[in-house]
mmCIF file of C-alpha atoms and ligand atoms in Angstrom:
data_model
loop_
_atom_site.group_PDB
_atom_site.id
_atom_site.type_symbol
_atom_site.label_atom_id
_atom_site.label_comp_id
_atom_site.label_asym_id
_atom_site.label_seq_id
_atom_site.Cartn_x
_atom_site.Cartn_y
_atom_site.Cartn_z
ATOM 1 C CA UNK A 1 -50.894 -29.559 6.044
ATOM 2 C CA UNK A 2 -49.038 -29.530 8.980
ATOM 3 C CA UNK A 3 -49.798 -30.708 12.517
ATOM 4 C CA UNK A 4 -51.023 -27.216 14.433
ATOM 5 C CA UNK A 5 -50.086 -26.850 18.008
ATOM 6 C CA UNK A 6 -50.210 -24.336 20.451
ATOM 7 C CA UNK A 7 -48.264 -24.092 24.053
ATOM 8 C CA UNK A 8 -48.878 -20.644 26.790
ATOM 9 C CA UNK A 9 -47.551 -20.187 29.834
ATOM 10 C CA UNK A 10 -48.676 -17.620 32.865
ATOM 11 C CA UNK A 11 -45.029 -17.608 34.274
ATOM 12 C CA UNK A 12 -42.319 -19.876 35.674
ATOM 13 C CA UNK A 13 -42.792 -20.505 39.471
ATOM 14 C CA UNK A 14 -45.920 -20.874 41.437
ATOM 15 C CA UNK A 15 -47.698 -20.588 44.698
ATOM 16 C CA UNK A 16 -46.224 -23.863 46.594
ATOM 17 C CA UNK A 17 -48.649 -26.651 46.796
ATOM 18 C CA UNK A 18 -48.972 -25.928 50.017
ATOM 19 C CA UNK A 19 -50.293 -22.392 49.999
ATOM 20 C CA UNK A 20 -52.458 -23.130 47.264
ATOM 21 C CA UNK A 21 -56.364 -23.005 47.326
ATOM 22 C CA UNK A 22 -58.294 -25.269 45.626
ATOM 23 C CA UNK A 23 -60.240 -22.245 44.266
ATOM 24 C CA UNK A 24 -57.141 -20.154 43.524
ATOM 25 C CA UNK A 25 -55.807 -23.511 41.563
ATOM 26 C CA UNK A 26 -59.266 -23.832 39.595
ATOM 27 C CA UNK A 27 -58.616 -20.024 38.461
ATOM 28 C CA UNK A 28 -55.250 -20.385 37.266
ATOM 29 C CA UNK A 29 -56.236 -24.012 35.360
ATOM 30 C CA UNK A 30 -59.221 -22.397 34.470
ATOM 31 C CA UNK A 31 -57.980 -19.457 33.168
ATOM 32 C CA UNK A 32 -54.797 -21.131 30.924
ATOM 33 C CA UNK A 33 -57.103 -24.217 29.477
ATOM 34 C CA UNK A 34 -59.799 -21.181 28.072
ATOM 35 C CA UNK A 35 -56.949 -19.400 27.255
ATOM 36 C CA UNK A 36 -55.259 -22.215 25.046
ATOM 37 C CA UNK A 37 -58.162 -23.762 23.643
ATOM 38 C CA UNK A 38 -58.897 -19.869 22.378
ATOM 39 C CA UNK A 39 -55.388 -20.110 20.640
ATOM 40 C CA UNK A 40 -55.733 -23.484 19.115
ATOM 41 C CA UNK A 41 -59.633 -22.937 17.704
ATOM 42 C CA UNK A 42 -57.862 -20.094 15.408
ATOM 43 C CA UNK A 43 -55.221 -22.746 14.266
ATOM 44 C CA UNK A 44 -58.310 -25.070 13.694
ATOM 45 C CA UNK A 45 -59.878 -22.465 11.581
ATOM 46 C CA UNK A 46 -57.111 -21.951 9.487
ATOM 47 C CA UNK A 47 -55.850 -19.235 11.166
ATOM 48 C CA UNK A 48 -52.420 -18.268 11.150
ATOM 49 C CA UNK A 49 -49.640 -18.591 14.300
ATOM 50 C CA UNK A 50 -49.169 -15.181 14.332
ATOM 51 C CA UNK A 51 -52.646 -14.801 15.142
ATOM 52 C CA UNK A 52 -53.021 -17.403 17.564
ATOM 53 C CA UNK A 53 -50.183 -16.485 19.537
ATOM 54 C CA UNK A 54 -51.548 -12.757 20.290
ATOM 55 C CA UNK A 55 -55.182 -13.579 20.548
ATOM 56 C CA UNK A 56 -53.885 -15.867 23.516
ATOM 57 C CA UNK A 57 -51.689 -13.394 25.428
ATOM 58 C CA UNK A 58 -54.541 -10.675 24.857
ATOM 59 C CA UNK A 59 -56.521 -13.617 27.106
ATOM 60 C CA UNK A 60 -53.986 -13.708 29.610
ATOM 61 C CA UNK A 61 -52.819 -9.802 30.004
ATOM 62 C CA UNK A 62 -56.574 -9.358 30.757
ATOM 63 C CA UNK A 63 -56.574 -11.692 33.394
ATOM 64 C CA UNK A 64 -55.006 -9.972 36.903
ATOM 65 C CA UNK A 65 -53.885 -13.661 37.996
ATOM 66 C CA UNK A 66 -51.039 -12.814 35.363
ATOM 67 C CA UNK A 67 -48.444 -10.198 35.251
ATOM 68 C CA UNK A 68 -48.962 -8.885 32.722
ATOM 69 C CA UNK A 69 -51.300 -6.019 31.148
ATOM 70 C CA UNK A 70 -53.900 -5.868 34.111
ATOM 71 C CA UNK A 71 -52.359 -7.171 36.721
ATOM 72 C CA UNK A 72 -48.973 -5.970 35.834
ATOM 73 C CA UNK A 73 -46.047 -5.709 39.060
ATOM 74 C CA UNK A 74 -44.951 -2.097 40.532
ATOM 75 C CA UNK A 75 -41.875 -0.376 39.500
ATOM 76 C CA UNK A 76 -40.083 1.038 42.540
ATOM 77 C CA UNK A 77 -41.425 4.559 42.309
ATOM 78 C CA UNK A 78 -45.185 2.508 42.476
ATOM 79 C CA UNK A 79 -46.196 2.231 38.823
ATOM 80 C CA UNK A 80 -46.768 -0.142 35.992
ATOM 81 C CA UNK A 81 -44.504 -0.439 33.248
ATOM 82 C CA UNK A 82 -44.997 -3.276 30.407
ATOM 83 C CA UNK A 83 -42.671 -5.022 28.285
ATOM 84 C CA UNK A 84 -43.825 -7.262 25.524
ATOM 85 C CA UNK A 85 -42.608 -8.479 22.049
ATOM 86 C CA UNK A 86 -44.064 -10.786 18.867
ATOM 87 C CA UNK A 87 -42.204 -12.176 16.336
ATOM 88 C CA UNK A 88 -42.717 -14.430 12.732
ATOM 89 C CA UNK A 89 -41.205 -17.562 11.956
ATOM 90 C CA UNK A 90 -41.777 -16.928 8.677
ATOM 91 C CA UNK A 91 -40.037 -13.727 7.678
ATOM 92 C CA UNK A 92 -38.193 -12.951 11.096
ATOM 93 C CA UNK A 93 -40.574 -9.783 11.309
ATOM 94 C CA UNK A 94 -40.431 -8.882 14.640
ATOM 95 C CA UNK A 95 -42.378 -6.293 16.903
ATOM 96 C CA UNK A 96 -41.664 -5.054 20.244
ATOM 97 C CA UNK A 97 -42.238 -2.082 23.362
ATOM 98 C CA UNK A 98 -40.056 -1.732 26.610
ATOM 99 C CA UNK A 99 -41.482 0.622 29.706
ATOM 100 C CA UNK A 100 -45.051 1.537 28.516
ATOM 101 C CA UNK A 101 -47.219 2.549 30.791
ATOM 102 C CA UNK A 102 -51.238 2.562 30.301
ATOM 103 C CA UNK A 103 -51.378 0.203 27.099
ATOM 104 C CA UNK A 104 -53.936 -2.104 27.982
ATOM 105 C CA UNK A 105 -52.660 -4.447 25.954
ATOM 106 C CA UNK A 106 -48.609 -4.150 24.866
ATOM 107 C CA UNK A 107 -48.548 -7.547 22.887
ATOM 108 C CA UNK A 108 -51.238 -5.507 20.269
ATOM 109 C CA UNK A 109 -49.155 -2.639 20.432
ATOM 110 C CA UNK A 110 -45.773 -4.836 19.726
ATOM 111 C CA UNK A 111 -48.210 -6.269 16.900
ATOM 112 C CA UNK A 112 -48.869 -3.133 15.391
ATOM 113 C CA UNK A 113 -45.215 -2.077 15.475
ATOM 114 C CA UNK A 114 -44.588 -5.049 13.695
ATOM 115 C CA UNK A 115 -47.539 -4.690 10.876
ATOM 116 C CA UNK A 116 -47.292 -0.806 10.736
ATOM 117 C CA UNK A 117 -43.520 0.743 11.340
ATOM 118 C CA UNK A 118 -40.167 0.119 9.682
ATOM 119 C CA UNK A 119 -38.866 0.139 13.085
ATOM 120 C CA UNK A 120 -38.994 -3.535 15.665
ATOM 121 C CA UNK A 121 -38.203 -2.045 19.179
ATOM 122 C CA UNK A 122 -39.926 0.954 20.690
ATOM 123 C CA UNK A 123 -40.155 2.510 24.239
ATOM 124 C CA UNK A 124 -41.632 4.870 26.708
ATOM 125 C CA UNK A 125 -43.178 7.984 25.363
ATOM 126 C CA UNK A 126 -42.319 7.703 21.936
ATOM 127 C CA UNK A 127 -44.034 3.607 21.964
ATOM 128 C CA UNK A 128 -47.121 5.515 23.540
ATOM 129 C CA UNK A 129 -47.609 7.870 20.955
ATOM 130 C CA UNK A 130 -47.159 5.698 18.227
ATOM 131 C CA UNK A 131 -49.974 3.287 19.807
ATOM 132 C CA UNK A 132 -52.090 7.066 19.945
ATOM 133 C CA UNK A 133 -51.945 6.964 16.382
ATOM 134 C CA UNK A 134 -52.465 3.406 15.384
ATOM 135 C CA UNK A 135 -55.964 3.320 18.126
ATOM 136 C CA UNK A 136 -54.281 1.043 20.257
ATOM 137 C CA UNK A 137 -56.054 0.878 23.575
ATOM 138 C CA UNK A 138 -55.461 2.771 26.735
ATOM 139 C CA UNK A 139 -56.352 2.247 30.121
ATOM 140 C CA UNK A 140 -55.933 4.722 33.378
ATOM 141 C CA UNK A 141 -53.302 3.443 35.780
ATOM 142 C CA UNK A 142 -56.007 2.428 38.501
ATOM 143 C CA UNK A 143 -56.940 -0.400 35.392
ATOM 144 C CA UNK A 144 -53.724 -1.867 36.225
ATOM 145 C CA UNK A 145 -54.107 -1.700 39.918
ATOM 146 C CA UNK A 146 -54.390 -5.227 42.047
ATOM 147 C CA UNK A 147 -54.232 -5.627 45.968
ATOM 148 C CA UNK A 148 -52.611 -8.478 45.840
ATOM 149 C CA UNK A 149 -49.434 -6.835 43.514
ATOM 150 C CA UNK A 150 -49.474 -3.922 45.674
ATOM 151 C CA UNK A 151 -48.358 -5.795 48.836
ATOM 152 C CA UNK A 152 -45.915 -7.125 47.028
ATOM 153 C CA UNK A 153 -44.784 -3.836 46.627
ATOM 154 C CA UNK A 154 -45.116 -2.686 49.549
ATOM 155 C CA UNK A 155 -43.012 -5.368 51.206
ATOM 156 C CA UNK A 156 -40.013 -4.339 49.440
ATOM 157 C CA UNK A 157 -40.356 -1.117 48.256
ATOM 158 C CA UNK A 158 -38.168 0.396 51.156
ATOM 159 C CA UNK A 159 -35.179 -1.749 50.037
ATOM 160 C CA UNK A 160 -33.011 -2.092 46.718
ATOM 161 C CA UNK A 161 -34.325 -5.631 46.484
ATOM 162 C CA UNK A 162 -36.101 -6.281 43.215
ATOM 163 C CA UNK A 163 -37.977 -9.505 43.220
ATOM 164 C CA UNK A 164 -38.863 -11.858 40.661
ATOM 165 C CA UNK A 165 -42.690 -12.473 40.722
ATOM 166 C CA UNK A 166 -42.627 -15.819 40.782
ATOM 167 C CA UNK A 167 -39.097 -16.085 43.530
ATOM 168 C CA UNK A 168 -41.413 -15.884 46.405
ATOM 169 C CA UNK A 169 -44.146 -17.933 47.430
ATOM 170 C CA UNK A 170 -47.622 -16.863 46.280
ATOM 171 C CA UNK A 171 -45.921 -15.168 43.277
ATOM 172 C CA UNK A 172 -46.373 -16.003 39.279
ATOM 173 C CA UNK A 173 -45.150 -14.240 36.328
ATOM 174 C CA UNK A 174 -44.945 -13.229 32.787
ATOM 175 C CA UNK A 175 -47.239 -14.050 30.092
ATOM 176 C CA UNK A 176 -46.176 -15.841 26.665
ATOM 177 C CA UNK A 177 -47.252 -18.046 23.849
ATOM 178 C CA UNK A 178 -45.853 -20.156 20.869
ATOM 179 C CA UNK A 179 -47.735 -21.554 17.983
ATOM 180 C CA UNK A 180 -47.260 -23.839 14.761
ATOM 181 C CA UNK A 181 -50.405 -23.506 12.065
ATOM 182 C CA UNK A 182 -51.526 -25.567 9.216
ATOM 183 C CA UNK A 183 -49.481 -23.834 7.146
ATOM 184 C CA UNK A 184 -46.323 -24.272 8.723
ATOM 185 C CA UNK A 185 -45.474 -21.141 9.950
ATOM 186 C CA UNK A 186 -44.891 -20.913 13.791
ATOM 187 C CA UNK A 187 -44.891 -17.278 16.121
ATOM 188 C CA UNK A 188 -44.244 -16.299 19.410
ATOM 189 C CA UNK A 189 -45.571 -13.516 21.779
ATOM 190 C CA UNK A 190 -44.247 -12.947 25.434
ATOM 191 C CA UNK A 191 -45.649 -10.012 27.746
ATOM 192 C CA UNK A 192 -44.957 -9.297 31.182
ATOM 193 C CA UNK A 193 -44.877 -6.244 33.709
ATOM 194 C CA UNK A 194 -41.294 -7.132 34.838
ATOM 195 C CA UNK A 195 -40.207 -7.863 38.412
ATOM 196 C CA UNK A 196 -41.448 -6.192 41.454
ATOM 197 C CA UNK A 197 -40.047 -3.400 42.684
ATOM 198 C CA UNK A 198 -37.526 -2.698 39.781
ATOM 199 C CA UNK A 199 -35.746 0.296 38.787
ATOM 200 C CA UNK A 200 -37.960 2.551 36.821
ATOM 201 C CA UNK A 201 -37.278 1.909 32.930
ATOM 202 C CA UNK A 202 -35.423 -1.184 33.902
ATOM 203 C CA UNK A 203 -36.125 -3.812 30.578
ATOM 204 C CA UNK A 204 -36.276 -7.463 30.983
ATOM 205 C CA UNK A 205 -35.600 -10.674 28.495
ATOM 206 C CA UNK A 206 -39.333 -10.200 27.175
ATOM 207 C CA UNK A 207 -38.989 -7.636 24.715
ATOM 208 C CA UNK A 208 -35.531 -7.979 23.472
ATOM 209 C CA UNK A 209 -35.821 -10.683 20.274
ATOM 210 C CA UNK A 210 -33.771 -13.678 21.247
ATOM 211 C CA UNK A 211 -33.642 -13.185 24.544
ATOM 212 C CA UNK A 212 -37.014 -13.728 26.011
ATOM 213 C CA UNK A 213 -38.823 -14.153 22.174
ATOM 214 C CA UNK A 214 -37.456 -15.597 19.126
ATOM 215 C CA UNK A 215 -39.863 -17.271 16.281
ATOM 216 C CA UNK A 216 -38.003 -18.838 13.069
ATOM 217 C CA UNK A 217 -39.194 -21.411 10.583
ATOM 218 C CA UNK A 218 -36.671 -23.070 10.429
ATOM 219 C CA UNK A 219 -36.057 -24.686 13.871
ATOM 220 C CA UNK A 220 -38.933 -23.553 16.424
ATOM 221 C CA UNK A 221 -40.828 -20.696 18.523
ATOM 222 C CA UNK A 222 -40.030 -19.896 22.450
ATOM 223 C CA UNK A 223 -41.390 -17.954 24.721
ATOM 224 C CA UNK A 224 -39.396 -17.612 28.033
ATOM 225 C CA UNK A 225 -40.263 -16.562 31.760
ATOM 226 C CA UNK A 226 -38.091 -16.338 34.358
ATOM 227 C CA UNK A 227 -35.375 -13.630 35.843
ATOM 228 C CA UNK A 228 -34.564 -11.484 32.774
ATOM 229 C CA UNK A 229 -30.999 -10.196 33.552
ATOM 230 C CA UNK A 230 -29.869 -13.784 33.537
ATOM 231 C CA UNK A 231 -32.210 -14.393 30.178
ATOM 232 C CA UNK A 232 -30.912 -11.450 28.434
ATOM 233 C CA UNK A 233 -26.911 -12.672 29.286
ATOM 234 C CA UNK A 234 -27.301 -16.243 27.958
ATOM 235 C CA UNK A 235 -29.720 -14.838 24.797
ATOM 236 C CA UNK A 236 -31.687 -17.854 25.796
ATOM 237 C CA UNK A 237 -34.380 -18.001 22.891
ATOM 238 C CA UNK A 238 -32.044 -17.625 20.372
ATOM 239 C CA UNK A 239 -29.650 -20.229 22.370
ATOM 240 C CA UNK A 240 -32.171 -23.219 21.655
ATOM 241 C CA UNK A 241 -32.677 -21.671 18.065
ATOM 242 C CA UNK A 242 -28.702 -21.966 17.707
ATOM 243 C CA UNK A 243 -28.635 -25.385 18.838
ATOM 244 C CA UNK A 244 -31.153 -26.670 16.433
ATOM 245 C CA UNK A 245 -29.922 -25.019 13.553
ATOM 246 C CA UNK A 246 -26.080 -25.014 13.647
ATOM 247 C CA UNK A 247 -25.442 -28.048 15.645
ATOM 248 C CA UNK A 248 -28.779 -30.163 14.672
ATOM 249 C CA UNK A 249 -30.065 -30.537 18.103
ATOM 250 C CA UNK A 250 -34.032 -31.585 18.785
ATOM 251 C CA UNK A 251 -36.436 -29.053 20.344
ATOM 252 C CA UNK A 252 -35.661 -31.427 23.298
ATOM 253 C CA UNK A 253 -32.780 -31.812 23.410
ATOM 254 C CA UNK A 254 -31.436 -28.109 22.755
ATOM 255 C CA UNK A 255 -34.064 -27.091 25.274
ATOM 256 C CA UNK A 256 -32.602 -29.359 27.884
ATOM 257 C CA UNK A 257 -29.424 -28.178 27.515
ATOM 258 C CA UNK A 258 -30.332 -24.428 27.612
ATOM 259 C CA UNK A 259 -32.683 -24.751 30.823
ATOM 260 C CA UNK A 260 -31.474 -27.483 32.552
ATOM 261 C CA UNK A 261 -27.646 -27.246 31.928
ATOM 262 C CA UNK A 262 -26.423 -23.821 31.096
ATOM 263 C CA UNK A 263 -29.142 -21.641 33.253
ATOM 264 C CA UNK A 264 -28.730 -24.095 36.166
ATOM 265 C CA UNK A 265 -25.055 -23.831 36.147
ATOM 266 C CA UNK A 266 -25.227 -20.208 35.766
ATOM 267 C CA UNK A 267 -27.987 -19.466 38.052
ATOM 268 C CA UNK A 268 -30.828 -18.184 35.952
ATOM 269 C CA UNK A 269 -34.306 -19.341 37.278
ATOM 270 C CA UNK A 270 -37.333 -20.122 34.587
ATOM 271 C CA UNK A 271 -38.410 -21.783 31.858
ATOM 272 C CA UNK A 272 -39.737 -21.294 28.561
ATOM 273 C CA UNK A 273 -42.068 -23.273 26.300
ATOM 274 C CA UNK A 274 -41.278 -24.078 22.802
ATOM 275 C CA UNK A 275 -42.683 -25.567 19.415
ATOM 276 C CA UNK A 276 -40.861 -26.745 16.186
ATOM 277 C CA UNK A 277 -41.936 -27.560 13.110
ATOM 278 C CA UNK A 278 -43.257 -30.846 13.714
ATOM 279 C CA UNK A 279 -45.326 -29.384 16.093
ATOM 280 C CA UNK A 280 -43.696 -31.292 18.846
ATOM 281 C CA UNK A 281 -43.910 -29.296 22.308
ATOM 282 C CA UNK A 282 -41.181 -28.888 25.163
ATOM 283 C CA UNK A 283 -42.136 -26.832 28.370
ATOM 284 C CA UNK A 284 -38.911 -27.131 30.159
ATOM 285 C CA UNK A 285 -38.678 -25.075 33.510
ATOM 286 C CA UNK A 286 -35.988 -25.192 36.802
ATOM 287 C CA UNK A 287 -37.968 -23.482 38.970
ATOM 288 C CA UNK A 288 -40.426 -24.957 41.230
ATOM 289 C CA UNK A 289 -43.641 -24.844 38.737
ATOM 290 C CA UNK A 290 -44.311 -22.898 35.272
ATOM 291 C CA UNK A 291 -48.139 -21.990 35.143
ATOM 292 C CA UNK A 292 -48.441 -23.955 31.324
ATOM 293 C CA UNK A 293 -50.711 -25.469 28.659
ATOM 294 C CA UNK A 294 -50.616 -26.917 25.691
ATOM 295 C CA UNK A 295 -52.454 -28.354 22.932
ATOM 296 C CA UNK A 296 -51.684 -30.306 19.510
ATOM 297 C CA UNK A 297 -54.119 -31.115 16.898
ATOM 298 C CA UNK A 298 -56.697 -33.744 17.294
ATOM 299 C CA UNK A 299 -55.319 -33.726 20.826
ATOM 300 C CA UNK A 300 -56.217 -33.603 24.483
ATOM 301 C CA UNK A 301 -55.916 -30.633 26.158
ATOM 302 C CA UNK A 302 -52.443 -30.351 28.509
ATOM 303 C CA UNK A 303 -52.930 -28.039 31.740
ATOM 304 C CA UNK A 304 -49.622 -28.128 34.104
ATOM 305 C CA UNK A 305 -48.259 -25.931 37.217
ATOM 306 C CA UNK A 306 -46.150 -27.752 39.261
ATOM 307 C CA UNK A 307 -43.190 -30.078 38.160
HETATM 308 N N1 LIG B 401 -38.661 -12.398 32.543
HETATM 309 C C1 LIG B 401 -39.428 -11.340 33.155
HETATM 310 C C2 LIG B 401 -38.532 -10.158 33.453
HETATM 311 O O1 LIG B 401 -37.426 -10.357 33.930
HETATM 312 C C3 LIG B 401 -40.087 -11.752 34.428
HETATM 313 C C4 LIG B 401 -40.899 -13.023 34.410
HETATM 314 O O2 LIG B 401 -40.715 -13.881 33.559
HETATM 315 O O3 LIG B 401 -41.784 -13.168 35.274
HETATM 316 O O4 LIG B 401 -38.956 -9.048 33.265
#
């Protein structure tokens, strides 16, 4: 039996100590330590990573503190447009959906993908129809609506600025989680509504597999957050996967070197959280905070969101 072990995050970057309530604080903590201990009660059950790792996002695309699902950013023409992908240490089956709109939940729609089509990637329309089919759920587009998203909008929607959620203060991300079960197997699920403001069927890092997701038995699950164009150039899952495999790196040490070496240098902000099959845990990030939790077996609980 292995040593289970579960890690989420709600996004790299955070509302500055400063500007942060002690209310809004209790929400987020509140909010990541249900959402974990969710996650690891299925690996305590015997359930599998795969499992885990969606039943968690689910939690936190439902919660509008998150971007992702409800609570999802704006495009620049004022809409919501969800990226999200899963994927299976254990066979490298992989699931994922780039620009749907109304899904209330992409990372079951990646899922089903995954479990139910020959295919791994689907977008737009032709993602939509396919979760039509399969009863994945829908929502109308005021579901999706929050205040507090919408004046980020509106604060840059007259420009050709598209902002990271978490670059500004008050602002917090993406949506992902990584898991190892008793049986060995480890899985990875990432979700997010993008960045503020972006172009209309722009794609991030979080549904292309090794970018923003990457899950493989054989060295260790990520899940990354942070700005996706610089993600998706340095294939940063798959980067600490590499490291591990072809030059016999630890989680911690490949993750070091990915996030605090090569994205520094090259100017990506973020972080990701990772597992291995040890079920040891890194939650390396550069930017100021990563909303993050983790927990092992027969272990405390970890909540974290600044540095
Ligand atoms: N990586 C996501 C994207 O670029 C954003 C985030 O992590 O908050 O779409």
């Amino acid at each position: 039996m292995y040593p289970f072990a579960i890690a989420i995050h709600g996004g790299a970057g955070t509302i500055t100590p400063a500007s942060m309530t002690p209310e809004q604080e209790k929400a987020y903590k509140a909010a990541l330590r249900n959402t974990v201990e969710a996650g690891y009660a299925t690996l305590a059950a015997g359930g599998s990573a795969l499992d885990a790792v969606e039943q968690a996002v689910v939690l936190l695309e439902d919660v509008p503190l998150f971007n992702a699902g409800k609570g999802s950013v704006f495009t620049k023409d004022g809409r919501h447009e969800m990226d999200a992908a899963i994927m299976c240490g254990k066979n490298l089956d992989a699931g994922a959906v780039a620009g749907v709109r109304s899904i209330r939940n992409p990372i079951t729609l990646a899922r089903a993908i995954m479990d139910h089509s020959d295919h791994v990637f689907m977008s737009g329309y032709g993602a939509e129809e396919f979760a039509r089919k399969h009863q994945v759920a829908f929502e109308p587009e005021e579901y999706f609506y929050d205040a507090f998203r919408h004046r980020q909008w509106r604060e840059v929607r007259e420009t050709d600025l598209f902002v990271l959620d978490h670059t500004v203060d008050e602002k917090f991300g993406t949506v992902g989680a990584v898991a190892l079960d008793a049986e060995g197997n480890m899985a990875a699920a990432t979700s997010t509504g993008g960045m503020t403001n972006k172009n209309f069927n722009r794609i991030g890092d979080t549904p292309v597999i090794g970018a923003g997701t990457y899950a493989n038995n054989k060295t260790c699950a990520i899940s990354c957050t942070g700005h996706g164009e610089f993600f998706l150039r340095a294939v940063v899952a798959y980067d600490v996967s590499c490291l591990m495999e072809y030059k016999g790196l630890s989680l911690h040490q490949a993750c070091q070197q990915v996030v605090h070496e090569k994205l520094v240098e090259f100017g990506g902000e973020g972080g990701l959280i990772a597992v291995d099959a040890t079920g040891e845990i890194a939650l390396p990030f550069n930017s100021e905070g990563m909303y993050r939790a983790s927990k092992k077996q027969n272990q405390e609980t970890f909540v974290g969101i600044y540095k």
